[in-house]
mmCIF file of C-alpha atoms in Angstrom:
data_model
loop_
_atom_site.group_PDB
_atom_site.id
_atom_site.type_symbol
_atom_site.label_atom_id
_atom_site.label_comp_id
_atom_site.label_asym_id
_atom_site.label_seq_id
_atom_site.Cartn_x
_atom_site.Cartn_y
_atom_site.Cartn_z
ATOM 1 C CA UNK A 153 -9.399 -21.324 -50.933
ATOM 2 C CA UNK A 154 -7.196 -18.189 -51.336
ATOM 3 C CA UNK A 155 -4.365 -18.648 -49.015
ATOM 4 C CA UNK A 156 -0.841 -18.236 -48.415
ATOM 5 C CA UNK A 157 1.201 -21.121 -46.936
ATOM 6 C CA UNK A 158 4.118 -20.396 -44.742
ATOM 7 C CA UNK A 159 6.569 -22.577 -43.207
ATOM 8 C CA UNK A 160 6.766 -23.593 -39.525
ATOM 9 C CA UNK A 161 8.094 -22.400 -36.471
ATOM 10 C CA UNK A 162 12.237 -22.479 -36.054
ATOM 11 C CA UNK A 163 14.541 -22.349 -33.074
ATOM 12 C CA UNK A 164 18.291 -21.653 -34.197
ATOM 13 C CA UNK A 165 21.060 -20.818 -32.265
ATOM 14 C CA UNK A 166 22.884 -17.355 -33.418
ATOM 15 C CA UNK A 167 25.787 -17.505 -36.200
ATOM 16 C CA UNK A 168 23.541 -20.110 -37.843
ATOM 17 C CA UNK A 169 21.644 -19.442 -41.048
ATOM 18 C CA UNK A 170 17.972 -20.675 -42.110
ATOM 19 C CA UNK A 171 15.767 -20.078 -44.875
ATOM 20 C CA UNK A 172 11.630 -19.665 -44.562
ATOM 21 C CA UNK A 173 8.618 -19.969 -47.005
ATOM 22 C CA UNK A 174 5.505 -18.952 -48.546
ATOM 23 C CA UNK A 175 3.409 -20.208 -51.020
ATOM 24 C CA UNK A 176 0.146 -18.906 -52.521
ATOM 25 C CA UNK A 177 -2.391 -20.679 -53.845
ATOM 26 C CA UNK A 178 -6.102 -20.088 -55.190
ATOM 27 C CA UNK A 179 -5.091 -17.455 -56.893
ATOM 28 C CA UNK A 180 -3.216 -16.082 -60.232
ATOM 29 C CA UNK A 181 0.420 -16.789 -58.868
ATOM 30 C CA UNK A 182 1.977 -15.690 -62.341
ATOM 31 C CA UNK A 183 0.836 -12.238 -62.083
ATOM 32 C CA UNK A 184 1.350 -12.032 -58.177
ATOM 33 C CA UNK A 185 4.080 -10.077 -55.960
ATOM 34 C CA UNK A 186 4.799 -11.809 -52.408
ATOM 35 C CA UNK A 187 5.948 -9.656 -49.438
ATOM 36 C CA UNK A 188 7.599 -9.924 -46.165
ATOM 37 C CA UNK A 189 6.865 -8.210 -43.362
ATOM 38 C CA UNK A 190 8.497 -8.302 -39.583
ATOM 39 C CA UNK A 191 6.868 -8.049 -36.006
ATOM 40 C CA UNK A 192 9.220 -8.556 -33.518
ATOM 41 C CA UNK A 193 7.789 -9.688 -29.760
ATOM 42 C CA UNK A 194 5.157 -7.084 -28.825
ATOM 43 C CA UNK A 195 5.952 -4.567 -30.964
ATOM 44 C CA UNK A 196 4.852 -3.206 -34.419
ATOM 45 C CA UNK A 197 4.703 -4.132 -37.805
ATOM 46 C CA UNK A 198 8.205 -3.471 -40.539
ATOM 47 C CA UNK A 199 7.617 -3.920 -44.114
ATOM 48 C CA UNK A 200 10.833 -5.865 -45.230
ATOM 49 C CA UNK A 201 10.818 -6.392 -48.939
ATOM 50 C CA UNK A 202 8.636 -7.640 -52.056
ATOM 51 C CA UNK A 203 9.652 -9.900 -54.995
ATOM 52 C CA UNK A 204 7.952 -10.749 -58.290
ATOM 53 C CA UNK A 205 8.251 -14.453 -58.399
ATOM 54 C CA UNK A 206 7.971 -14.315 -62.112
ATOM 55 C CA UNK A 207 11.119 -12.686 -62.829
ATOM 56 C CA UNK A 208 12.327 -12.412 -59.124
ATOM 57 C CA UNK A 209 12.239 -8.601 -59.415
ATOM 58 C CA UNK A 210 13.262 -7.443 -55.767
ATOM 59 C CA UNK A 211 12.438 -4.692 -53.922
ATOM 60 C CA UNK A 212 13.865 -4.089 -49.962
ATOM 61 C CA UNK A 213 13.329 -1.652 -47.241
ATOM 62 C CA UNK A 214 16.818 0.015 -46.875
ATOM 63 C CA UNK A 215 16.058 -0.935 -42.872
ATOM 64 C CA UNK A 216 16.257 -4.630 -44.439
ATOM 65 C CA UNK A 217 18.540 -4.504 -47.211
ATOM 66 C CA UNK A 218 22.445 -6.621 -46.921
ATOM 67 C CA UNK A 219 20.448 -8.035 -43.539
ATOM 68 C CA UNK A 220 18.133 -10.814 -45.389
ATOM 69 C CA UNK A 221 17.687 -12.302 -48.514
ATOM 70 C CA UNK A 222 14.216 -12.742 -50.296
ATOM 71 C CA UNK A 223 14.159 -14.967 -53.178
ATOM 72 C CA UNK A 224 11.517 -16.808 -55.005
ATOM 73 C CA UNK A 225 11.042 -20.068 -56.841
ATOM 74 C CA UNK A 226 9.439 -19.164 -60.630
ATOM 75 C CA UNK A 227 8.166 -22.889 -60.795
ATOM 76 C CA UNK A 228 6.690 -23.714 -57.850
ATOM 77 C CA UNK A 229 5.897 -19.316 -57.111
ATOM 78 C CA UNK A 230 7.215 -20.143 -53.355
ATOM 79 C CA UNK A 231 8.796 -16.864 -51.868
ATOM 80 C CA UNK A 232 11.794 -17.318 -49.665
ATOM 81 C CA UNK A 233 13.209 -15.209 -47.246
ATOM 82 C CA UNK A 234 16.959 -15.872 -45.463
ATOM 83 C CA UNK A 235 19.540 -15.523 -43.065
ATOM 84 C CA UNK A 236 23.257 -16.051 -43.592
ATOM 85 C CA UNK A 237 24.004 -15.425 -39.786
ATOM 86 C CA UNK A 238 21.250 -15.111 -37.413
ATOM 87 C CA UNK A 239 21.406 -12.608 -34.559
ATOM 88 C CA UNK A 240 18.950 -12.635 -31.500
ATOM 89 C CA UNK A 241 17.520 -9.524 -32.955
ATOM 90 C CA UNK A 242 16.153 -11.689 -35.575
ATOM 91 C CA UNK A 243 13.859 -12.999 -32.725
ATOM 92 C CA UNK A 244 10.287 -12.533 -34.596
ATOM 93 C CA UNK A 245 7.404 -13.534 -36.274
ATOM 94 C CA UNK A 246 7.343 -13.248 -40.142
ATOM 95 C CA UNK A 247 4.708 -12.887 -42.113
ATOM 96 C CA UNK A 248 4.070 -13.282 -45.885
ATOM 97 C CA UNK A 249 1.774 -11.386 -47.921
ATOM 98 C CA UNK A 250 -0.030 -10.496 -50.892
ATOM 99 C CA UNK A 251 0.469 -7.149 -52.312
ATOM 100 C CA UNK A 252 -2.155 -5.435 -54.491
ATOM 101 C CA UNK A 253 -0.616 -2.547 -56.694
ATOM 102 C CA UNK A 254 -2.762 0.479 -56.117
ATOM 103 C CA UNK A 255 -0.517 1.552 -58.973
ATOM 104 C CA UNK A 256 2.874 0.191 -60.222
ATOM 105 C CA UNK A 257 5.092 -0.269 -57.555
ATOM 106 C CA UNK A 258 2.568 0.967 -54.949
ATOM 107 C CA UNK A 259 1.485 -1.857 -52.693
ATOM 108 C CA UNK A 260 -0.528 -2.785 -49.929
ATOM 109 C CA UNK A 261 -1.286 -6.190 -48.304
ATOM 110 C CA UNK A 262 -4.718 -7.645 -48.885
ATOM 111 C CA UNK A 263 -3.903 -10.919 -48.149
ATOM 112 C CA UNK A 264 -1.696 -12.714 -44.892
ATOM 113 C CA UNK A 265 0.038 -15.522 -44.112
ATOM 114 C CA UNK A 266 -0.057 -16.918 -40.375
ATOM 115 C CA UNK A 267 3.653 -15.832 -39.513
ATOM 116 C CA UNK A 268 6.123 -18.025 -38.950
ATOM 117 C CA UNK A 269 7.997 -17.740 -35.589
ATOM 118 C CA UNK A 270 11.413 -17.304 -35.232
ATOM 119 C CA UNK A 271 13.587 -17.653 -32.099
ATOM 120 C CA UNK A 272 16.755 -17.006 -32.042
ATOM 121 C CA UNK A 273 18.680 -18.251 -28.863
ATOM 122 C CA UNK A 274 21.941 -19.700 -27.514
ATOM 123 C CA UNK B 102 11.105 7.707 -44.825
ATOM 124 C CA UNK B 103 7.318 8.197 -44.175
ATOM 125 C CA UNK B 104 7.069 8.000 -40.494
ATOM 126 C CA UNK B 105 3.399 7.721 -39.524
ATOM 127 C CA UNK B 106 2.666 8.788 -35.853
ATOM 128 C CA UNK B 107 -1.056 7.108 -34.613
ATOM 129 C CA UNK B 108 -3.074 7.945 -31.544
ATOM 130 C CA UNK B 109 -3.750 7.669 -28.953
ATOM 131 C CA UNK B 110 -2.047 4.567 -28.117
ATOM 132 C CA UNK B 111 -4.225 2.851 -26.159
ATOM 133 C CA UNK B 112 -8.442 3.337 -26.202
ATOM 134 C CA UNK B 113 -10.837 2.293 -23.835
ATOM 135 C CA UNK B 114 -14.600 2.366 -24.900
ATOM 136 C CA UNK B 115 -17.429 0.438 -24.586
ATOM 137 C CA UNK B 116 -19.323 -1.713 -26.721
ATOM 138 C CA UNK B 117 -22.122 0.801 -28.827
ATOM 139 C CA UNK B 118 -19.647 3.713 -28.614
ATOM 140 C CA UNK B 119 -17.499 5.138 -31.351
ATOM 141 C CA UNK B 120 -13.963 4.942 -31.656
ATOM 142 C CA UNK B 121 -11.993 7.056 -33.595
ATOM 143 C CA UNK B 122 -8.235 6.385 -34.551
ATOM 144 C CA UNK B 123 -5.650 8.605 -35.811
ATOM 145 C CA UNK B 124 -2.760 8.365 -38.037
ATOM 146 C CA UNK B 125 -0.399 11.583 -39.299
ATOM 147 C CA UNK B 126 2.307 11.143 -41.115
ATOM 148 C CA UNK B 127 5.248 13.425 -41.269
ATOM 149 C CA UNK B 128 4.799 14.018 -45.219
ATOM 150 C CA UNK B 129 1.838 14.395 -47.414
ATOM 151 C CA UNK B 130 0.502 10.867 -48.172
ATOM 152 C CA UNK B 131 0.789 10.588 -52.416
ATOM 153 C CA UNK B 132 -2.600 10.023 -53.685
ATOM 154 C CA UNK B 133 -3.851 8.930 -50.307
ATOM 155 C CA UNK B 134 -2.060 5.580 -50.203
ATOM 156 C CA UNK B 135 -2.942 4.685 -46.687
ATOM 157 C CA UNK B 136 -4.051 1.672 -45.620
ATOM 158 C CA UNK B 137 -5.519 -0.121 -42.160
ATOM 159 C CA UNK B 138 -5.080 -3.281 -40.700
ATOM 160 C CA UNK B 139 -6.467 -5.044 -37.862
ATOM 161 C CA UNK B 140 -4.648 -7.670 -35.571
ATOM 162 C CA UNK B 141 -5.873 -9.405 -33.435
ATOM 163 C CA UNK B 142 -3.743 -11.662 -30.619
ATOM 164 C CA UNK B 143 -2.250 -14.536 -31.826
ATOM 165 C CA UNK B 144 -3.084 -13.445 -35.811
ATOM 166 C CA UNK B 145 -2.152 -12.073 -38.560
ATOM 167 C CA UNK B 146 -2.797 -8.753 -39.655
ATOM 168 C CA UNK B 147 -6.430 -8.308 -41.861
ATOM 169 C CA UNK B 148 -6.729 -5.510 -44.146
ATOM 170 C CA UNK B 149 -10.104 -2.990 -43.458
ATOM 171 C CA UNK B 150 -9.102 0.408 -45.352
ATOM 172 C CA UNK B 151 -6.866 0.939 -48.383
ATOM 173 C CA UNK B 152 -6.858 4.036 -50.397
ATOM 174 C CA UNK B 153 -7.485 5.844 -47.128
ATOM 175 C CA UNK B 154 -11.697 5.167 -47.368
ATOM 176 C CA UNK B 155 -11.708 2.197 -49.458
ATOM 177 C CA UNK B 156 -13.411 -0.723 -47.626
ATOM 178 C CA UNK B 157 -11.589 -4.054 -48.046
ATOM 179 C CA UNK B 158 -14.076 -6.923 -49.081
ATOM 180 C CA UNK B 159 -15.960 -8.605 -45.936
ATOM 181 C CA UNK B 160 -15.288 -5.638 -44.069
ATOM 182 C CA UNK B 161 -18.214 -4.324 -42.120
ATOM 183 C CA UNK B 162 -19.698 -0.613 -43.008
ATOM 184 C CA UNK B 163 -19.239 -0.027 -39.632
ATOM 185 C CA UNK B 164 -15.595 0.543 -39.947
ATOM 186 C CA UNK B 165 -14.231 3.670 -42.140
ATOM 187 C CA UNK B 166 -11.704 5.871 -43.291
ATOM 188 C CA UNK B 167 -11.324 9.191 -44.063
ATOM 189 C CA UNK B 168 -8.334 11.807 -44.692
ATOM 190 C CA UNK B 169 -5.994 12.592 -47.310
ATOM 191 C CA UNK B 170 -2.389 14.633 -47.184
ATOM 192 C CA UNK B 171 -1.077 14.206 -43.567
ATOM 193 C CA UNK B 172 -3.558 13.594 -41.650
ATOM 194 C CA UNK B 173 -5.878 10.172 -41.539
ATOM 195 C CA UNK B 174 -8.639 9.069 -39.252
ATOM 196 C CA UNK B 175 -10.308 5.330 -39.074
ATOM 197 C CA UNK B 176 -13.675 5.965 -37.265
ATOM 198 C CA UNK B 177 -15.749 2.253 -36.045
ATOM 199 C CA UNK B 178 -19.307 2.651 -35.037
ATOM 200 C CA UNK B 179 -21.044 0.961 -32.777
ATOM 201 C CA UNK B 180 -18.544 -0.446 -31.084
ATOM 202 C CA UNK B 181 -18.976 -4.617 -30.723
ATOM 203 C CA UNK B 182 -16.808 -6.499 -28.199
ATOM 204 C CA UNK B 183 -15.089 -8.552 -31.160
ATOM 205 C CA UNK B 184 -13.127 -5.281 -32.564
ATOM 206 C CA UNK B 185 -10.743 -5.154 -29.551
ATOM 207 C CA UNK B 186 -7.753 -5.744 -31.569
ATOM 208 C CA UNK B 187 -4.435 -3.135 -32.446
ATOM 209 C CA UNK B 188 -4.857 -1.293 -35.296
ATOM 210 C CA UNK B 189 -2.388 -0.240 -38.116
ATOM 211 C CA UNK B 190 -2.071 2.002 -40.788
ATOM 212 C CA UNK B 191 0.476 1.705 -43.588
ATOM 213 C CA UNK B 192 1.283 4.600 -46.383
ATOM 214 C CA UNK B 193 2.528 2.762 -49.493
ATOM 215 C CA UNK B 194 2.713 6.147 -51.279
ATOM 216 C CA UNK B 195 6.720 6.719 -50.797
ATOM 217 C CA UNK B 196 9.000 3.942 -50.220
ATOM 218 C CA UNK B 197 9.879 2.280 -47.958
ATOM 219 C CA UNK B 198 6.317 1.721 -47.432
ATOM 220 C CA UNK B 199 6.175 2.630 -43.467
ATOM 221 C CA UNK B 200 3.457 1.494 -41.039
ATOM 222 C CA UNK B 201 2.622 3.137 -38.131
ATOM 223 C CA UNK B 202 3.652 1.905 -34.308
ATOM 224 C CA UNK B 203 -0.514 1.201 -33.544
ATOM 225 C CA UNK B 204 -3.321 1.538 -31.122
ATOM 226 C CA UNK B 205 -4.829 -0.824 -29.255
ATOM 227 C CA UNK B 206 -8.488 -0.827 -29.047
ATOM 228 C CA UNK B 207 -9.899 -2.664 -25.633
ATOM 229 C CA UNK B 208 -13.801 -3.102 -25.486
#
């Protein structure tokens, strides 16, 4: 089955830092981008960022960029995406997906992850 | 930065009816890169429309898309209870690649 694989829900307290996954399988994983995308409590979706696991070419939203990390693991083609310092404006669910190229550098998702929840409290 | 406006925000039809979404953006779309997503509660987005009338595999012919430059329109047919979800559309023509804020479709 074509899926991606995300990691489960967290509960940190702000000032702390924490690091999520994804990981696609059923599919050509070589040749595959993996993107990150934000919806914070009942609001909208924010596309955060895409990397090329391959080579770890990275690509963020300037709304996104110095605020998280995205990394990737070339051998097991796991995405990552991180927090140094969480804030309670990190409160959100996270989703992973699979970008198609429409042409290069042109995405759009085909493919989801089930989010991984985030809460951020004191 | 793209930012795509969609209306109305909320619709209210019933099933067998047609619904008919809008999404302008405040630039011309390049090459019609505009796609539309469906969530519904408690999931994750599912891709319908990309290339602003392409039909994403499994996806029903009831649903469609139409448009090009500014202005983009996804237009279900009859209406089944099952498609009350919020919709999306996303231009990946310009980066950042911007989604709109939604509508919410109740049957």
């Amino acid at each position: 089955e074509v899926q991606l694989v995300q990691s489960g829900a967290e509960v940190k307290k702000p000032g702390e830092s924490l690091k999520i996954s994804c990981k696609g399988s059923g599919y050509s994983l070589a040749t595959s981008w993996i993107g990150w995308v934000r919806q914070m409590p009942g609001k909208g979706l924010e596309w955060m960022g895409i990397i090329y696991p391959s080579d770890s070419d990275t690509r963020y939203s300037p709304s996104f960029q110095g605020q998280v990390t995205i990394s990737a693991d070339k051998s097991t083609y796991t995405a990552y995406l991180q927090w140094s310092s969480l804030k309670a404006s990190d409160t959100a669910i996270y989703y992973c997906a699979r970008p198609i190229p429409a042409a290069p550098y042109h995405w759009y998702f085909d493919l989801w992850g089930r989010g991984t929840l985030v809460i951020v409290s004191s | 930065e793209i930012v795509l406006t969609q209306s109305p925000g909320t619709l209210s039809l019933s099933p067998g009816e047609r619904a008919t979404l809008s999404c302008r953006a405040s630039q011309i779309v390049r090459s019609s890169y505009l796609a539309w997503y469906q969530q519904k509660p408690g999931q994750a987005p599912r891709l319908l429309i990309f290339g602003a009338s392409s039909r994403a595999t499994g996806v029903p012919d009831r649903f469609s898309g139409s448009g090009s430059g500014t202005d983009f329109t996804l237009t279900i047919s009859r209406l089944e209870p099952e498609d009350s979800a919020v919709f999306y559309c996303q231009q990946y023509g310009d980066s950042p690649f911007t989604f709109g804020q939604g509508t919410r479709l109740e049957i």
